[in-house]
Tab-separated table of C-alpha atoms and ligand atoms in Angstrom:
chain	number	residue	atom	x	y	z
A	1	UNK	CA	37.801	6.877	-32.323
A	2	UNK	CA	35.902	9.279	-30.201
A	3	UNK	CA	35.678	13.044	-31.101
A	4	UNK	CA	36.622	15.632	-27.846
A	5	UNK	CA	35.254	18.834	-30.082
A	6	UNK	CA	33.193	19.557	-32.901
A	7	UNK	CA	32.889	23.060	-34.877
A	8	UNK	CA	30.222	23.277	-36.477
A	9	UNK	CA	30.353	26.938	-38.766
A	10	UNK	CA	31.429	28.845	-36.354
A	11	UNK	CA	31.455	32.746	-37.547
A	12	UNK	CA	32.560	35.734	-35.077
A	13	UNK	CA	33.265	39.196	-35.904
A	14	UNK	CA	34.311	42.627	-34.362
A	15	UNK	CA	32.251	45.065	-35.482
A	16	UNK	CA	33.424	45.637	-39.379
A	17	UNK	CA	36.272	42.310	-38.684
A	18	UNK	CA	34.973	39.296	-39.247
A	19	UNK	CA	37.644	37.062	-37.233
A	20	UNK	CA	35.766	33.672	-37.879
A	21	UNK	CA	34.287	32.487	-40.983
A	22	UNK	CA	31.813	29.300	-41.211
A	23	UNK	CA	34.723	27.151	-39.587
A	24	UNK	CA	33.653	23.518	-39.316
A	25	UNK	CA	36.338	20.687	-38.016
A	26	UNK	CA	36.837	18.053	-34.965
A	27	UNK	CA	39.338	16.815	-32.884
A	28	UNK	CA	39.718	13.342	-32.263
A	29	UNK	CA	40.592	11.934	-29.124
A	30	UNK	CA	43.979	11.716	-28.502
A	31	UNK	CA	45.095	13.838	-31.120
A	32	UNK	CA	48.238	16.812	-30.570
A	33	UNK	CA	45.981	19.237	-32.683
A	34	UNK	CA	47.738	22.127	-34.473
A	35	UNK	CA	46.207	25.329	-35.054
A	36	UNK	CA	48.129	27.400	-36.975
A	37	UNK	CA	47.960	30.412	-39.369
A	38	UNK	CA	49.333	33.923	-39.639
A	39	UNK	CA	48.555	36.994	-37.054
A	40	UNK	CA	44.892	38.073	-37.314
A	41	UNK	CA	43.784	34.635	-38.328
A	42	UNK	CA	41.713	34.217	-35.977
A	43	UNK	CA	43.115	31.298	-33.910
A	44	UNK	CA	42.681	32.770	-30.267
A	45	UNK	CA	39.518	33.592	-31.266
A	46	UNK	CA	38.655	29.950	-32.020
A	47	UNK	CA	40.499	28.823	-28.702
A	48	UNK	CA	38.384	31.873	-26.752
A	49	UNK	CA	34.642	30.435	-27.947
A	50	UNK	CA	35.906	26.741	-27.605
A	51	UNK	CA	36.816	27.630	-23.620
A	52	UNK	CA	32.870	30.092	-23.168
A	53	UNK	CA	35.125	33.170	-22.710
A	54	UNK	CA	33.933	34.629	-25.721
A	55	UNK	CA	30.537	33.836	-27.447
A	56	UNK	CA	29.969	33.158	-31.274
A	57	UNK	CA	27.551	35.469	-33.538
A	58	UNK	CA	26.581	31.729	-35.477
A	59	UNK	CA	27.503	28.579	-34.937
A	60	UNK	CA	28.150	26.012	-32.687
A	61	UNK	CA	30.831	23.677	-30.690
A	62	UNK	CA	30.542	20.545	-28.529
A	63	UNK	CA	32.775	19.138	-26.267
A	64	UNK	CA	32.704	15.061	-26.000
A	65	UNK	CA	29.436	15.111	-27.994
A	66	UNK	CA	27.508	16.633	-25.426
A	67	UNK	CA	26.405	20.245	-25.811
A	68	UNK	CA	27.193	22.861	-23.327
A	69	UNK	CA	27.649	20.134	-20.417
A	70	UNK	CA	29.495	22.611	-17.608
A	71	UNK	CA	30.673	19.075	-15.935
A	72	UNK	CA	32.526	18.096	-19.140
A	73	UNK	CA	34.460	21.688	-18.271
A	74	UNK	CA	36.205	20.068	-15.795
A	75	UNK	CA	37.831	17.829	-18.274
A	76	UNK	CA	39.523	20.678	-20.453
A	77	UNK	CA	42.748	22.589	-18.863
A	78	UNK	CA	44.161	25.522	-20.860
A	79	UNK	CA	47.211	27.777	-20.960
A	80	UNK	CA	45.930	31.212	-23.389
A	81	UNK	CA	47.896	33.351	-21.675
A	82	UNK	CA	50.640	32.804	-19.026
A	83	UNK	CA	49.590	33.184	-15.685
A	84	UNK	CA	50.168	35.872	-13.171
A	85	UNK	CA	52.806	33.739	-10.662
A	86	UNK	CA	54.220	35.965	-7.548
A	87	UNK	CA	57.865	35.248	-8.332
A	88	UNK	CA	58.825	35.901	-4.359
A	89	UNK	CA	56.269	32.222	-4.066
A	90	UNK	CA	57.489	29.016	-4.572
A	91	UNK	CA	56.375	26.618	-7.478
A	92	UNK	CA	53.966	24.537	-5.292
A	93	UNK	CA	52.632	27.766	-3.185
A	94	UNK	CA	52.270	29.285	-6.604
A	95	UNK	CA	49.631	26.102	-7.725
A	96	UNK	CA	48.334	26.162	-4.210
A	97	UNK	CA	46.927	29.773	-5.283
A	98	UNK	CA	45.970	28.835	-8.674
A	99	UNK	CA	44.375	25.698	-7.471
A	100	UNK	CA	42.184	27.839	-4.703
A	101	UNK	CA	41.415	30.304	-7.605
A	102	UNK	CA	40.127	27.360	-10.223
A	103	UNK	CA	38.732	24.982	-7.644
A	104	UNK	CA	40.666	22.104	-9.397
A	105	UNK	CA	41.988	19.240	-8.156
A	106	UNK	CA	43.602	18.606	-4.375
A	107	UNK	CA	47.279	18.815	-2.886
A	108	UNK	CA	47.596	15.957	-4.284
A	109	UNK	CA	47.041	17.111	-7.568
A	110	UNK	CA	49.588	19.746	-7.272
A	111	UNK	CA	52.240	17.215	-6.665
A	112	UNK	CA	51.087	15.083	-9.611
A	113	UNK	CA	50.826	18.156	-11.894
A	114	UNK	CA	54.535	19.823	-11.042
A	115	UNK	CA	55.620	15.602	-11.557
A	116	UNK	CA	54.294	15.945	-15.125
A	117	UNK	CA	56.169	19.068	-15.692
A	118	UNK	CA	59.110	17.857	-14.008
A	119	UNK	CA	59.783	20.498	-11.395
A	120	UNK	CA	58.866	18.013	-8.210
A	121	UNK	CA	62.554	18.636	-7.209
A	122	UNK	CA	62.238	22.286	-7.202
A	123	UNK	CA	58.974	22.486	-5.351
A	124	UNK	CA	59.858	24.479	-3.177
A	125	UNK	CA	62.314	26.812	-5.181
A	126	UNK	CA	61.059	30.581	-5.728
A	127	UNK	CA	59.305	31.352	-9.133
A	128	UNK	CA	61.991	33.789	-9.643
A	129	UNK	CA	64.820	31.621	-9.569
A	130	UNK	CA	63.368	29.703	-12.467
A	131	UNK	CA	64.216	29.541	-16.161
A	132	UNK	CA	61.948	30.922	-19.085
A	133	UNK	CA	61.269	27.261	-19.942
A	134	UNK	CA	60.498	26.365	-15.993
A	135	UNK	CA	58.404	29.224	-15.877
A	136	UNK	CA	56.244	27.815	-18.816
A	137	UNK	CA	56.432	24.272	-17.389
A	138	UNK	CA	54.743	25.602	-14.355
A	139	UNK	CA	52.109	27.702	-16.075
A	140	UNK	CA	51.779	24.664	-18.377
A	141	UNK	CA	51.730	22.276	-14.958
A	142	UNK	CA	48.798	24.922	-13.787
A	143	UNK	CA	47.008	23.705	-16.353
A	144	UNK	CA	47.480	20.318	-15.440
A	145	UNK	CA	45.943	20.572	-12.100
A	146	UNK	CA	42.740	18.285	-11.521
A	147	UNK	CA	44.153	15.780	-14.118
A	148	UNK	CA	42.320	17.317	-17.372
A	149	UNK	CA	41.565	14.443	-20.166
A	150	UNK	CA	41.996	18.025	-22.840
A	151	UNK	CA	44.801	20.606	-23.189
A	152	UNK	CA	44.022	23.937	-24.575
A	153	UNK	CA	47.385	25.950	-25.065
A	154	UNK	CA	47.837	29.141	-27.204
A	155	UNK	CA	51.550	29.349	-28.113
A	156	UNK	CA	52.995	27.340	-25.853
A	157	UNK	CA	56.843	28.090	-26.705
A	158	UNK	CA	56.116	31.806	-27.049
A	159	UNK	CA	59.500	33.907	-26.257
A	160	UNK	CA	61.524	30.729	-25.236
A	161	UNK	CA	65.067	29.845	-26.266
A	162	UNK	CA	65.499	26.910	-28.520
A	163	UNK	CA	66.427	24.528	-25.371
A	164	UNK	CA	63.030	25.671	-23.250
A	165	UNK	CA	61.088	25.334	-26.685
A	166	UNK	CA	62.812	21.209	-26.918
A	167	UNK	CA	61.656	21.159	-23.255
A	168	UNK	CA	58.082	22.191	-24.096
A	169	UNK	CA	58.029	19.847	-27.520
A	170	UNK	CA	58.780	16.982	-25.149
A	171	UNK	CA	56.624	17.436	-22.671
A	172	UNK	CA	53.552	17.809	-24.958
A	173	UNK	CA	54.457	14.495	-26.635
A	174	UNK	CA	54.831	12.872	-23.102
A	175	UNK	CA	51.551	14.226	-21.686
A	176	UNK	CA	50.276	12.967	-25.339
A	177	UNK	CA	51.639	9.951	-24.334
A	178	UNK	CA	49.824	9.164	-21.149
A	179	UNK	CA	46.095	9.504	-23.308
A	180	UNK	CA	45.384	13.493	-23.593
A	181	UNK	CA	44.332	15.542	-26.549
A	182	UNK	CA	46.181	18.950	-26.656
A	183	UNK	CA	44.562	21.220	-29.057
A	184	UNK	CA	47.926	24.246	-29.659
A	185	UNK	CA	47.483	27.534	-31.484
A	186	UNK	CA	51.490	28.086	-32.991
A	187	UNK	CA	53.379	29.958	-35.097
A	188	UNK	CA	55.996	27.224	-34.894
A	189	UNK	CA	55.533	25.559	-38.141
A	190	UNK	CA	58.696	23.044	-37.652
A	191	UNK	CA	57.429	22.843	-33.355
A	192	UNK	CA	53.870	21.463	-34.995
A	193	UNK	CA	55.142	19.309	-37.476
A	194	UNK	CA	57.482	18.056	-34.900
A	195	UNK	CA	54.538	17.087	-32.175
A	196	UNK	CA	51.622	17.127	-34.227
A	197	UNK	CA	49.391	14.482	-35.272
A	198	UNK	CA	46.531	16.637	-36.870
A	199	UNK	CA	46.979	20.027	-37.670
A	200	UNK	CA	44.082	23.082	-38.878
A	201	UNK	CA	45.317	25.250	-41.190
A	202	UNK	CA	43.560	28.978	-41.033
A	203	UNK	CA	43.784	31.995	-43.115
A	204	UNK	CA	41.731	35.566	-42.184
A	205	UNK	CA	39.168	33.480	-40.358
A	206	UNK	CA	38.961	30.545	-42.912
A	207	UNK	CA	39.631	27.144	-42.342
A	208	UNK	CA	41.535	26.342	-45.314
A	209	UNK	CA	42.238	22.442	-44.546
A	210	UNK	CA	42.081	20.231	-41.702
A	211	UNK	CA	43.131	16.595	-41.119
A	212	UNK	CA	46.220	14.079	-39.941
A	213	UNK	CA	48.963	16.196	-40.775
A	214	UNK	CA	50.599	13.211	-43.099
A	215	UNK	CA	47.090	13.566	-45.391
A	216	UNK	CA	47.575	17.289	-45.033
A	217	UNK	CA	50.943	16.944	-46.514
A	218	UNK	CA	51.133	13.950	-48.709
A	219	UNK	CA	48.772	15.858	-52.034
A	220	UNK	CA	51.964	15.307	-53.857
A	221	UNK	CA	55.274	13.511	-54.107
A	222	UNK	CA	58.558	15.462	-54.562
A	223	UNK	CA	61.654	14.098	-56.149
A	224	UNK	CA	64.532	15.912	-55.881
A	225	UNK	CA	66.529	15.173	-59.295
A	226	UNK	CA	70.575	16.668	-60.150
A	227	UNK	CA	72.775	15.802	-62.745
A	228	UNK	CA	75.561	18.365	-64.517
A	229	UNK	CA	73.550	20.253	-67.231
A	230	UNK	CA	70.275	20.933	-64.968
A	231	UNK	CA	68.896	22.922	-67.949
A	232	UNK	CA	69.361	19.376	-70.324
A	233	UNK	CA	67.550	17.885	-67.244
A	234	UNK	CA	64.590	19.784	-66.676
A	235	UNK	CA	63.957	19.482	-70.745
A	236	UNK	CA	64.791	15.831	-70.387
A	237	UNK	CA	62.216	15.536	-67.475
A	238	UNK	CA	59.550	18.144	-68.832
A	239	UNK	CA	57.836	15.517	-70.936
A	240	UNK	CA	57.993	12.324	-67.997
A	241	UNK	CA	54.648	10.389	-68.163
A	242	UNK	CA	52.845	11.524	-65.207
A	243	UNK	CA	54.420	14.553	-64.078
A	244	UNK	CA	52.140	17.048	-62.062
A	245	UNK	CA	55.288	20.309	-62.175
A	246	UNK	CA	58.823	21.032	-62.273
A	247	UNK	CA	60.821	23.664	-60.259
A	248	UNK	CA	64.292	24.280	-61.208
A	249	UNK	CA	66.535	24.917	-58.035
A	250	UNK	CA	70.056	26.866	-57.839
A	251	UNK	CA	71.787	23.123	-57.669
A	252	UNK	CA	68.469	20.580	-58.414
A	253	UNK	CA	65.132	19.762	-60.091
A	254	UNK	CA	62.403	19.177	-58.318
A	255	UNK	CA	59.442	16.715	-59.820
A	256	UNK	CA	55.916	16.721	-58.744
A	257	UNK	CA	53.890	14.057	-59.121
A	258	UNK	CA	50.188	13.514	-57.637
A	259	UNK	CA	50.398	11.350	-54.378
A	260	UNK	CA	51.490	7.747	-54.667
A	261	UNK	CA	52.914	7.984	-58.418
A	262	UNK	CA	56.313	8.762	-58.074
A	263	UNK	CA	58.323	6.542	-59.380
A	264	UNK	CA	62.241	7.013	-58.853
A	265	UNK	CA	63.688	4.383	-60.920
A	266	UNK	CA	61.552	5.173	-63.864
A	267	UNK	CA	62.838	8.269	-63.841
A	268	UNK	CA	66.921	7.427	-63.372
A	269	UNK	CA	66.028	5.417	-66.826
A	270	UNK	CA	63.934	7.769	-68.620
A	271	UNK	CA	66.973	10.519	-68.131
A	272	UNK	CA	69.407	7.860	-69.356
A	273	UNK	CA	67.894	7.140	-72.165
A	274	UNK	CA	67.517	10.846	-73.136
A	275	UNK	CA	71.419	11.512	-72.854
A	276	UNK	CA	71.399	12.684	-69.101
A	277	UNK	CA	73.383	11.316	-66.666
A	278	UNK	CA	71.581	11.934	-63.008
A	279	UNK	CA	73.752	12.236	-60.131
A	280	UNK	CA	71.482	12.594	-57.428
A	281	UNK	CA	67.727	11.329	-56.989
A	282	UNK	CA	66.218	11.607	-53.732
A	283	UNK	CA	62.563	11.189	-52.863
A	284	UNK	CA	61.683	14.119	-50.271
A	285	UNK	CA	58.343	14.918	-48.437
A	286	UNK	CA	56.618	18.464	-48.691
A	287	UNK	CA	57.555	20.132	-45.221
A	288	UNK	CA	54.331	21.392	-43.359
A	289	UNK	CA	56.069	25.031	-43.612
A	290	UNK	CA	56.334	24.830	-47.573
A	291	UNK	CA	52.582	23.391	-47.779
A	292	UNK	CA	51.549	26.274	-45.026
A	293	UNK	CA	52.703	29.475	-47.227
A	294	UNK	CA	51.204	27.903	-50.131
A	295	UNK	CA	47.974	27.725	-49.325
A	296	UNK	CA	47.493	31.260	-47.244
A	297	UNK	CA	50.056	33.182	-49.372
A	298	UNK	CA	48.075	35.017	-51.841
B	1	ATP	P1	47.830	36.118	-33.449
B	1	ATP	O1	48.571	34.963	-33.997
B	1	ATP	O2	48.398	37.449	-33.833
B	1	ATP	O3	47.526	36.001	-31.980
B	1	ATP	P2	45.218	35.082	-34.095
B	1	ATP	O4	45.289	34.134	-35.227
B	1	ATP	O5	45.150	34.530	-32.722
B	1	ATP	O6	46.405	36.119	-34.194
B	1	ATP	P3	42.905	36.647	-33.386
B	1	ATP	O7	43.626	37.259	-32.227
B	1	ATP	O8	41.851	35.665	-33.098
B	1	ATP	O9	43.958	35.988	-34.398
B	1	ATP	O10	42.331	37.834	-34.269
B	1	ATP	C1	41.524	37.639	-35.434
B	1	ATP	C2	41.072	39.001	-35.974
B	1	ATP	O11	40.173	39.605	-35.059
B	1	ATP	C3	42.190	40.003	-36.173
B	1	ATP	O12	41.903	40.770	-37.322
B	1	ATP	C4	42.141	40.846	-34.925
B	1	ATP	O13	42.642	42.143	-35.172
B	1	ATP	C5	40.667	40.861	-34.633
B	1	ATP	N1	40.393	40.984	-33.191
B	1	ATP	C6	40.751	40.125	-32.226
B	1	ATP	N2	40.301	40.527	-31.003
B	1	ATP	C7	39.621	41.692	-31.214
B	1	ATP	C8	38.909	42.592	-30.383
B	1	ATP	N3	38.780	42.376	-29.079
B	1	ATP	N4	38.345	43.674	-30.965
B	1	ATP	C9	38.452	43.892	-32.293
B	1	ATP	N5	39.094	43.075	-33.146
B	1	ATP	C10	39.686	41.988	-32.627
């Protein structure tokens, strides 16, 4: 598969802040690419060098292996911050203005954009009248126009209810869909694991992993293990052959074991045979938010 973008250790700082530090990963094509991490960690920094609005101190990025090509620019459409719509304009007279301003695409192009983000119907309605999530549709159908292959958006549900924020999730799996890599900065840790195929995870400037979110998340297996004495259980369990940890929960047990070597029934018998009687046993997968605030808590 092709790459879109490369990093290659990029570094930036403010003065005394050093914002990005020696961060190295790529993109493949096609991928929904989540950045996350917590404020200050540098992630609209990132998406500001990637797009030439800021410059790195060391470093470097391409963009569809070719380096600092301004025609592959044309190819990338991005949503940092939302755009400045006159509310008293309609939706289409409101792209007409950002389409004059950018130089992408044609009329045409408008049409096809405010299609993607399914206000075509309300074309003609005032910005005003429109919903939180319609307003983001449109600033995210802005984006759209001129038919980018690449999707740069920085918090994309920012300050929407949970229905716009559904709205947003599935549009950026149906513009996934038709063949384009969206690259999203989030603080959405359930939104990302939700849409994301790949996700970068960063910490005060660090990249601290990177890869297909299922790799990012499957380091371990998690069984999720009850019975009536949990305290008989978690002695029962402590000495199980392969065991990486054990948590004890208010009404569980969970097992670790190292990806792959879980083994359920194995277990059910072991506890038998050591006088505990397990009442529930159910294989569960790390969630990207429990796997996120281990690795950049400190
Ligand atoms: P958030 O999620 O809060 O938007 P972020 O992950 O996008 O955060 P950045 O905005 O890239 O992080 O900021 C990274 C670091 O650089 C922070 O410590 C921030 O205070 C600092 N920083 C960002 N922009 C500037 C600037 N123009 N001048 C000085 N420091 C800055």
């Amino acid at each position: 598969m092709q790459t879109v973008l490369s990093l290659n250790n990029v570094s930036k700082s403010y003065g005394s802040i050093q914002a990005l530090k020696n961060v190295s990963f790529e993109v493949p094509e096609g991928a929904v690419f989540g950045l996350l991490g917590p404020n200050g960690s540098g992630k609209t920094t990132m998406l500001s060098i990637i797009l030439d609005i800021l410059k790195a101190d060391i470093g470097s990025f391409e963009w569809f292996n070719q380096p600092g090509s301004p025609a592959t620019r044309k190819k990338i459409g991005s949503l940092l911050e939302t755009p400045n719509f006159y509310h008293y304009l309609s939706a289409v007279d409101n792209l007409k203005i950002t389409q004059a301003i950018n130089g992408r695409g044609n009329n045409e192009s408008i049409d096809q954009a405010l299609g993607q983000v399914k206000l075509l119907e309300r074309k003609k309605s005032k910005f005003s009248s429109f919903s939180l999530g319609m307003k983001q549709r449109l600033a995210i159908g802005a984006a759209l126009l001129g038919n980018p292959d690449v999707l740069l958006f920085d918090e994309p549900t920012n300050g929407l209810d949970p229905v716009g924020i559904a709205e947003i999730r599935e549009l950026i799996k149906e513009l996934s869909q038709q063949g384009k890599t969206i690259i999203m900065a989030s603080h959405l840790l359930d939104e990302v694991e939700k849409v994301c195929t790949h996700v970068a995870i960063m910490k005060r400037g660090v990249l601290i992993t990177a890869g297909p979110v299922e790799e990012v998340l499957a380091q371990e297996d998690i069984i999720e293990v009850a019975a009536q004495d949990l305290t008989a259980l978690q002695l029962a369990l402590k000495d199980f052959p392969g065991i990486s940890s054990i948590k004890h929960n208010e009404h569980s047990v969970s097992v670790f074991f190292p990806a792959g070597a879980a083994q359920p029934e194995a277990i059910n018998q072991y506890c038998f045979n050591h006088g505990v009687v397990i009442n529930q046993l159910i294989p569960r997968k790390k969630s990207l938010e429990t796997k996120f605030f281990e690795l950049t808590n400190d």
